[in-house]
Amino acid sequence: MASETLLARITDYASRPDPYPLYAELRAAGPVVRQADDSYLIGTYHEVAALLHDPRMSVDPRTRGEVTHKPPFLRLDDPEHHRLRTLAMRPFGPPHSPGRVDAMRDEIDRLTKDLVASFEAGRQIDVVDDFAYPLPVTVICRLLGVPHEDEPLFRAWSDALVTAADVRPGQDTTEADKAGDQARIEMGGYLVGLAEQRRGSPGDDMLSAFVNEPDPELRLTQEELAETAVLLLIAGHETTVNLITNGVLTLLRQPEHLDHLRRDPGLLPRAVEELLRYEPPVHMRERIPHSDIDVAGTTIPEGASVVLALASGSRDPMRFHEPDRFDPTRPDNQHLGFGSGIHLCYGGPLARIEAQAALGALLPHLGAARLVQDPPPYRQNAMLRGPRHLPVQL
Ligand code: HEM
């Protein structure tokens, strides 16, 4: 129970390039570290994993009276969560469908090849804007049925929502929260509008499936449709862009692994898995206990804000051998990159396909490449952490 300010130091923008020494401090002070604002911070693998599976932990912000509208299912508890998750998971594969996502593999390969086609030697690129961002945006737009030309419109909403969804210790409602609320309402309205255009004349996209659901038990209300579509559009790209960018950054910092992968691309799936452990896009998630709970001898009171540092758990030496070493051949790599328990990310298989295809297509261009700026400039967000730009000289 040492530092009262660890969370403030972790979320401080100056820590963005390298929060890992602070996570080591957190684990040494833990497992449970109470903060000055009465929130609790946990960063040891076993405690984080156990709490992700603990039915006494709520994700619903209404538990603390923080919001009044019904949030998306990422922030709902069962049984409400289960109903919506099941519906929104259908296109992501068996047992609900032949797996629309699996069928996108070829399309994803084609998209990555098109993106790298203009990357001739000597050119400077921004890995984020020229590569890592356009790929997942195009993919999630296709899946949902959002016109790709509308990207400039939802980029601003998505930015505002991601900014608002950060962990910010000891702060009440801020300007960021208000902007986030406004963006959520506008983006939801826009997506409901798109879905309505397909009522009665469905395409093969998710918005069509939602609005034409024949089973009245499963049909979404307008509010649920808006929240679910916003969640999918944002979750579908804001994280994958960071996985791909963190991958390029890690490989350019450690050229021996770049060479290894260039010689043996069969290792890519394991390298992507190791990236999800070593440089994960999602660093923290919040939970709220329904009742007082005991964690490793500390009582966390009902209603407290509990921040689970997934990225710290994935670097816990009690769980992983030499956790600060990037090792694409690492055995037994049960990282927390996609969370765990009932909210486990079901976009994982899609994100893996995208990251493997992206890094695979880029590898041949990275032979003599160098980072123009290291560390690169990061986005503000501490929870969804990743570079804003990654300039690379090919
Ligand atoms: C590298 C990419 C990705 C990472 C690292 C990631 C990470 C995560 C994590 C950690 C959670 C759990 C949140 C919690 O427990 O509070 C989550 C949930 C979720 N993710 Fe992902 N995600 C990625 C890509 C995607 C994609 C491509 C989609 C697809 C559309 C997606 C959709 C979702 C949804 C809908 C949830 C909520 C699940 C639920 O509450 O039951 N994610 N993700």
XYZ file of N, CA, C and O and ligand atoms in Angstrom, residues 52 73-74 81 85 92 140 231-232 235-236 239-240 243 276 281-282 285 287 310 337-339 342-347 350-351, ligand 1:
167
model
N -10.768 -10.040 -13.085
C -11.480 -10.007 -14.369
C -12.541 -11.118 -14.427
O -13.501 -11.023 -15.180
N -22.377 -2.571 -24.241
C -22.256 -3.798 -23.440
C -20.867 -4.016 -22.860
O -20.697 -4.758 -21.905
N -19.851 -3.341 -23.404
C -18.513 -3.349 -22.784
C -18.602 -2.878 -21.334
O -17.798 -3.249 -20.495
N -25.501 -7.614 -20.404
C -24.288 -7.725 -21.214
C -24.361 -8.943 -22.131
O -24.080 -8.859 -23.319
N -23.987 -8.870 -26.139
C -22.712 -9.426 -26.637
C -22.995 -10.570 -27.611
O -22.380 -10.665 -28.670
N -18.879 -12.703 -36.025
C -17.485 -12.995 -35.733
C -17.186 -14.484 -35.723
O -16.155 -14.910 -35.258
N -13.282 -2.453 -40.496
C -14.456 -2.349 -39.629
C -15.601 -1.636 -40.361
O -16.773 -1.959 -40.144
N -19.708 1.353 -30.202
C -18.679 0.513 -29.577
C -17.901 -0.274 -30.631
O -16.674 -0.297 -30.630
N -18.626 -0.917 -31.545
C -17.951 -1.763 -32.536
C -17.048 -0.940 -33.448
O -15.927 -1.335 -33.752
N -14.039 0.189 -31.080
C -13.205 -0.944 -30.630
C -12.538 -1.610 -31.828
O -11.441 -2.142 -31.722
N -13.209 -1.551 -32.969
C -12.694 -2.223 -34.156
C -11.480 -1.566 -34.773
O -10.783 -2.195 -35.562
N -7.801 0.245 -31.362
C -6.810 -0.619 -30.709
C -5.871 -1.259 -31.727
O -4.665 -1.303 -31.523
N -6.445 -1.741 -32.834
C -5.634 -2.455 -33.821
C -4.565 -1.534 -34.411
O -3.442 -1.973 -34.682
N -1.676 -1.733 -32.149
C -0.966 -3.017 -32.188
C 0.010 -3.035 -33.376
O 1.169 -3.417 -33.242
N 1.221 -8.366 -28.071
C 0.041 -8.125 -27.236
C 0.391 -8.204 -25.750
O -0.288 -7.634 -24.904
N -2.053 -2.648 -26.734
C -2.806 -1.411 -26.989
C -3.690 -0.981 -25.808
O -3.946 0.198 -25.642
N -4.159 -1.942 -25.007
C -5.031 -1.591 -23.877
C -4.258 -1.780 -22.571
O -3.912 -2.906 -22.218
N -8.099 -1.255 -17.410
C -9.561 -1.268 -17.432
C -10.058 -1.003 -16.017
O -9.399 -1.374 -15.054
N -12.962 -1.396 -12.929
C -14.038 -2.203 -12.387
C -14.541 -1.552 -11.096
O -13.816 -0.783 -10.456
N -3.744 -4.099 -16.899
C -3.512 -5.313 -17.692
C -2.069 -5.363 -18.194
O -1.424 -6.412 -18.194
N -3.641 -9.097 -22.949
C -3.846 -8.090 -24.003
C -5.292 -7.943 -24.450
O -5.723 -6.851 -24.831
N -6.045 -9.022 -24.430
C -7.460 -8.959 -24.813
C -8.370 -9.063 -23.584
O -9.568 -9.341 -23.717
N -7.808 -8.861 -22.397
C -8.603 -9.010 -21.184
C -8.814 -10.486 -20.881
O -8.058 -11.355 -21.357
N -15.757 -12.551 -18.777
C -16.942 -12.385 -19.640
C -16.787 -11.261 -20.661
O -17.476 -11.249 -21.669
N -15.874 -10.309 -20.412
C -15.687 -9.217 -21.379
C -14.495 -9.456 -22.307
O -14.069 -8.532 -23.018
N -13.964 -10.667 -22.296
C -12.832 -10.989 -23.180
C -13.140 -10.495 -24.594
O -14.231 -10.714 -25.124
N -12.163 -9.841 -25.191
C -12.359 -9.251 -26.519
C -12.649 -10.325 -27.555
O -11.844 -11.225 -27.744
N -13.780 -10.222 -28.231
C -14.030 -11.205 -29.294
C -13.558 -10.692 -30.647
O -13.645 -11.403 -31.647
N -13.050 -9.466 -30.673
C -12.420 -8.965 -31.902
C -10.987 -9.466 -32.040
O -10.324 -9.172 -33.040
N -9.942 -11.189 -35.299
C -9.856 -10.225 -36.405
C -8.598 -9.363 -36.264
O -7.850 -9.148 -37.230
N -8.338 -8.878 -35.045
C -7.157 -8.037 -34.814
C -5.878 -8.817 -35.147
O -4.935 -8.272 -35.714
C -5.358 -5.316 -31.019
C -6.609 -5.064 -31.014
C -7.504 -5.150 -29.827
C -7.211 -5.155 -28.503
C -5.844 -5.082 -27.838
C -8.470 -5.253 -27.790
C -8.577 -5.316 -26.406
C -9.741 -5.498 -25.718
C -9.841 -5.665 -24.297
C -8.675 -5.642 -23.311
C -11.150 -5.839 -23.974
C -11.735 -6.106 -22.586
C -12.219 -4.877 -21.921
C -12.639 -5.107 -20.482
O -12.552 -6.221 -19.957
O -13.083 -4.127 -19.835
C -11.889 -5.750 -25.225
C -13.257 -5.850 -25.339
C -13.923 -5.725 -26.531
N -13.372 -5.636 -27.803
Fe -11.429 -5.572 -28.253
N -9.486 -5.299 -28.689
C -8.950 -5.251 -29.952
C -9.609 -5.292 -31.152
C -10.957 -5.381 -31.279
C -11.654 -5.486 -32.543
C -11.004 -5.544 -33.916
C -12.964 -5.513 -32.250
C -14.063 -5.657 -33.236
C -14.919 -5.167 -33.666
C -13.106 -5.451 -30.795
C -14.291 -5.453 -30.092
C -14.391 -5.546 -28.715
C -15.668 -5.570 -28.021
C -17.035 -5.500 -28.656
C -15.373 -5.686 -26.645
C -16.371 -5.781 -25.485
C -16.622 -7.218 -25.133
C -17.563 -7.373 -23.952
O -17.763 -6.439 -23.170
O -18.134 -8.461 -23.817
N -11.858 -5.378 -30.243
N -11.007 -5.560 -26.260
